[in-house]
Amino acid sequence: MKYHHGNSVCISSQVGCRMGCRFCASTIGGLVRCLTPSEMLDQIYRIWEDTGERVSNLVVMGTGEPMDNYDSQRNITVSTCGIVPNMYKLADEGLQITLALSLHAPNDEKRRELMPIANKYSIDEILDACRNYFAKTGRRITFEYSLVGGKNDSEADAKELSARISDINCHVNLIPVNPI
């Protein structure tokens, strides 16, 4: 189910409901199943196709009670390219979600070639925010690292990256990139 108003979209995460509110039609059949993330994403794509409007705001809600899935928080990962002030803000929220950082380079020079955001925040600033996130949440950081042939995939790059993050409780997700 979906609701569309301007550039805002509400998508439902459940088919049916088990909360039993007497006035709500979504209770009639009971909870059948939860939608998969791809089904929720498909709702957004279909709205985009149907209206031709870019979706800029998204609310994930249940056709029932979203807070019924509160304990799934630990299975949520937020990926960022490194918006440092918001990384600190997220750490202060006290949520038990995983932080993933799209790093993709072992130093600022190479990162600026690959990611414009690197002109605003240095790797040192970003890694300090990652250390802060771990200190406040106890959640291991995931570093996403797309291997771009001839740009950031040398043995020297690997050693430099390893030296930079050796003190951080983290996982490095190496992502091979096809030529584009």
Short mmCIF file of C-alpha atoms in Angstrom, two decimals:
data_model
loop_
_atom_site.label_atom_id
_atom_site.label_comp_id
_atom_site.label_asym_id
_atom_site.label_seq_id
_atom_site.Cartn_x
_atom_site.Cartn_y
_atom_site.Cartn_z
CA MET A 1 0.00 0.00 0.00
CA LYS A 2 1.22 3.49 -0.65
CA TYR A 3 0.29 7.09 -0.10
CA HIS A 4 1.71 9.84 -2.28
CA HIS A 5 1.55 13.56 -1.72
CA GLY A 6 3.91 15.87 -3.58
CA ASN A 7 7.41 14.54 -3.17
CA SER A 8 6.59 12.67 0.06
CA VAL A 9 5.78 8.98 0.10
CA CYS A 10 4.51 6.70 2.84
CA ILE A 11 5.11 3.04 2.21
CA SER A 12 3.75 0.21 4.25
CA SER A 13 5.95 -2.52 5.59
CA GLN A 14 3.22 -5.00 6.44
CA VAL A 15 0.46 -6.77 4.54
CA GLY A 16 -2.40 -6.88 7.00
CA CYS A 17 -2.10 -6.26 10.70
CA ARG A 18 -2.23 -8.15 13.95
CA MET A 19 -2.96 -5.17 16.22
CA GLY A 20 -6.74 -5.65 15.90
CA CYS A 21 -7.94 -2.02 15.91
CA ARG A 22 -11.69 -2.31 15.30
CA PHE A 23 -11.95 0.72 12.99
CA CYS A 24 -9.06 -0.24 10.69
CA ALA A 25 -9.63 -2.19 7.47
CA SER A 26 -6.05 -3.53 7.50
CA THR A 27 -7.00 -5.75 10.44
CA ILE A 28 -9.69 -7.66 8.57
CA GLY A 29 -7.46 -10.39 7.18
CA GLY A 30 -4.92 -10.36 10.00
CA LEU A 31 -1.19 -10.26 9.40
CA VAL A 32 -0.29 -12.22 6.29
CA ARG A 33 3.40 -11.32 6.09
CA CYS A 34 5.81 -8.41 6.14
CA LEU A 35 6.88 -6.91 2.84
CA THR A 36 10.47 -7.46 1.82
CA PRO A 37 12.75 -4.43 1.48
CA SER A 38 12.69 -4.89 -2.31
CA GLU A 39 8.87 -4.80 -2.31
CA MET A 40 8.91 -1.57 -0.31
CA LEU A 41 11.48 -0.10 -2.70
CA ASP A 42 9.32 -1.22 -5.63
CA GLN A 43 6.49 0.93 -4.24
CA ILE A 44 8.73 3.98 -4.52
CA TYR A 45 9.81 3.14 -8.06
CA ARG A 46 6.21 2.66 -9.15
CA ILE A 47 5.18 6.02 -7.73
CA TRP A 48 8.08 7.61 -9.59
CA GLU A 49 7.04 5.86 -12.82
CA ASP A 50 3.34 6.66 -12.38
CA THR A 51 3.76 10.34 -11.52
CA GLY A 52 7.09 11.27 -13.08
CA GLU A 53 7.93 13.05 -9.82
CA ARG A 54 11.16 12.56 -7.94
CA VAL A 55 10.56 11.11 -4.47
CA SER A 56 12.49 13.17 -1.93
CA ASN A 57 10.89 12.23 1.40
CA LEU A 58 10.07 8.77 2.65
CA VAL A 59 8.18 7.49 5.67
CA VAL A 60 8.28 3.76 6.36
CA MET A 61 5.18 2.73 8.23
CA GLY A 62 3.21 -0.41 8.79
CA THR A 63 -0.34 -1.05 7.78
CA GLY A 64 -0.55 -1.70 11.44
CA GLU A 65 2.11 -0.94 14.00
CA PRO A 66 5.69 -0.18 12.95
CA MET A 67 6.84 -0.29 16.57
CA ASP A 68 5.87 -3.97 16.62
CA ASN A 69 9.23 -4.50 14.89
CA TYR A 70 11.24 -2.40 17.34
CA ASP A 71 13.61 -5.21 18.23
CA SER A 72 14.85 -5.39 14.64
CA GLN A 73 16.86 -2.21 15.20
CA ARG A 74 20.10 -4.17 15.50
CA ASN A 75 19.60 -5.47 11.95
CA ILE A 76 19.56 -1.97 10.45
CA THR A 77 22.61 -0.41 8.81
CA VAL A 78 22.89 3.25 7.89
CA SER A 79 25.42 3.93 5.16
CA THR A 80 26.95 7.35 4.73
CA CYS A 81 29.57 8.93 2.51
CA GLY A 82 30.78 10.78 5.60
CA ILE A 83 28.61 13.70 6.71
CA VAL A 84 30.64 14.21 9.89
CA PRO A 85 28.25 16.36 11.97
CA ASN A 86 25.40 13.92 11.36
CA MET A 87 27.62 10.95 12.23
CA TYR A 88 28.18 12.52 15.66
CA LYS A 89 24.47 13.27 15.94
CA LEU A 90 23.59 9.65 15.08
CA ALA A 91 26.02 8.39 17.74
CA ASP A 92 24.23 10.54 20.34
CA GLU A 93 20.82 9.06 19.44
CA GLY A 94 21.57 5.89 21.36
CA LEU A 95 20.24 3.63 18.60
CA GLN A 96 21.65 0.14 18.14
CA ILE A 97 22.16 0.38 14.39
CA THR A 98 25.29 -0.33 12.41
CA LEU A 99 27.14 2.53 10.78
CA ALA A 100 28.65 1.88 7.37
CA LEU A 101 31.00 4.39 5.80
CA SER A 102 31.57 4.60 2.06
CA LEU A 103 35.30 5.16 2.33
CA HIS A 104 36.73 3.91 -0.99
CA ALA A 105 40.23 5.34 -0.52
CA PRO A 106 43.06 5.21 2.00
CA ASN A 107 43.84 8.95 1.84
CA ASP A 108 42.26 12.31 1.11
CA GLU A 109 43.90 12.79 -2.27
CA LYS A 110 42.53 9.56 -3.73
CA ARG A 111 39.18 9.99 -1.98
CA ARG A 112 38.71 13.46 -3.52
CA GLU A 113 39.22 11.91 -6.97
CA LEU A 114 36.44 9.41 -6.32
CA MET A 115 34.04 11.30 -4.04
CA PRO A 116 33.26 15.04 -4.05
CA ILE A 117 32.25 14.94 -0.35
CA ALA A 118 35.95 14.43 0.43
CA ASN A 119 36.45 18.12 -0.37
CA LYS A 120 34.37 18.96 2.70
CA TYR A 121 35.42 16.35 5.28
CA SER A 122 38.86 14.79 5.59
CA ILE A 123 39.40 11.11 6.24
CA ASP A 124 40.83 11.98 9.66
CA GLU A 125 37.60 13.84 10.56
CA ILE A 126 35.49 10.96 9.29
CA LEU A 127 37.51 8.29 11.12
CA ASP A 128 37.31 10.31 14.34
CA ALA A 129 33.51 10.34 13.93
CA CYS A 130 33.63 6.55 13.39
CA ARG A 131 35.68 6.08 16.57
CA ASN A 132 33.17 8.23 18.42
CA TYR A 133 30.29 6.16 17.02
CA PHE A 134 31.86 2.93 18.27
CA ALA A 135 32.67 4.46 21.67
CA LYS A 136 29.07 5.57 22.14
CA THR A 137 27.25 2.54 20.69
CA GLY A 138 29.66 -0.38 20.93
CA ARG A 139 28.66 -1.20 17.35
CA ARG A 140 31.40 -2.30 14.93
CA ILE A 141 31.86 0.04 11.95
CA THR A 142 31.61 -1.26 8.40
CA PHE A 143 33.88 0.39 5.84
CA GLU A 144 32.66 0.04 2.27
CA TYR A 145 35.55 0.08 -0.16
CA SER A 146 34.87 -0.14 -3.88
CA LEU A 147 37.95 -1.41 -5.68
CA VAL A 148 38.51 0.80 -8.72
CA GLY A 149 41.18 -0.65 -10.99
CA GLY A 150 44.34 1.45 -11.03
CA LYS A 151 42.89 4.05 -8.61
CA ASN A 152 42.64 2.54 -5.13
CA ASP A 153 43.40 -1.16 -5.43
CA SER A 154 47.16 -1.45 -5.00
CA GLU A 155 48.97 -3.30 -2.24
CA ALA A 156 50.22 0.09 -1.02
CA ASP A 157 46.61 1.32 -0.79
CA ALA A 158 45.69 -1.76 1.27
CA LYS A 159 48.60 -1.21 3.66
CA GLU A 160 47.81 2.50 4.03
CA LEU A 161 44.15 1.75 4.72
CA SER A 162 45.05 -0.96 7.21
CA ALA A 163 47.36 1.42 9.11
CA ARG A 164 44.63 4.12 9.24
CA ILE A 165 41.90 1.91 10.63
CA SER A 166 43.88 -0.61 12.71
CA ASP A 167 42.63 0.91 15.98
CA ILE A 168 38.94 0.81 14.97
CA ASN A 169 36.66 -2.16 15.64
CA CYS A 170 35.56 -2.57 12.04
CA HIS A 171 34.82 -4.73 9.06
CA VAL A 172 36.02 -3.81 5.57
CA ASN A 173 33.64 -4.73 2.78
CA LEU A 174 35.64 -4.91 -0.46
CA ILE A 175 33.41 -4.25 -3.46
CA PRO A 176 34.70 -5.01 -6.97
CA VAL A 177 33.62 -2.34 -9.44
CA ASN A 178 32.88 -3.02 -13.08
CA PRO A 179 34.25 -0.50 -15.57
CA ILE A 180 31.75 2.29 -16.31
#
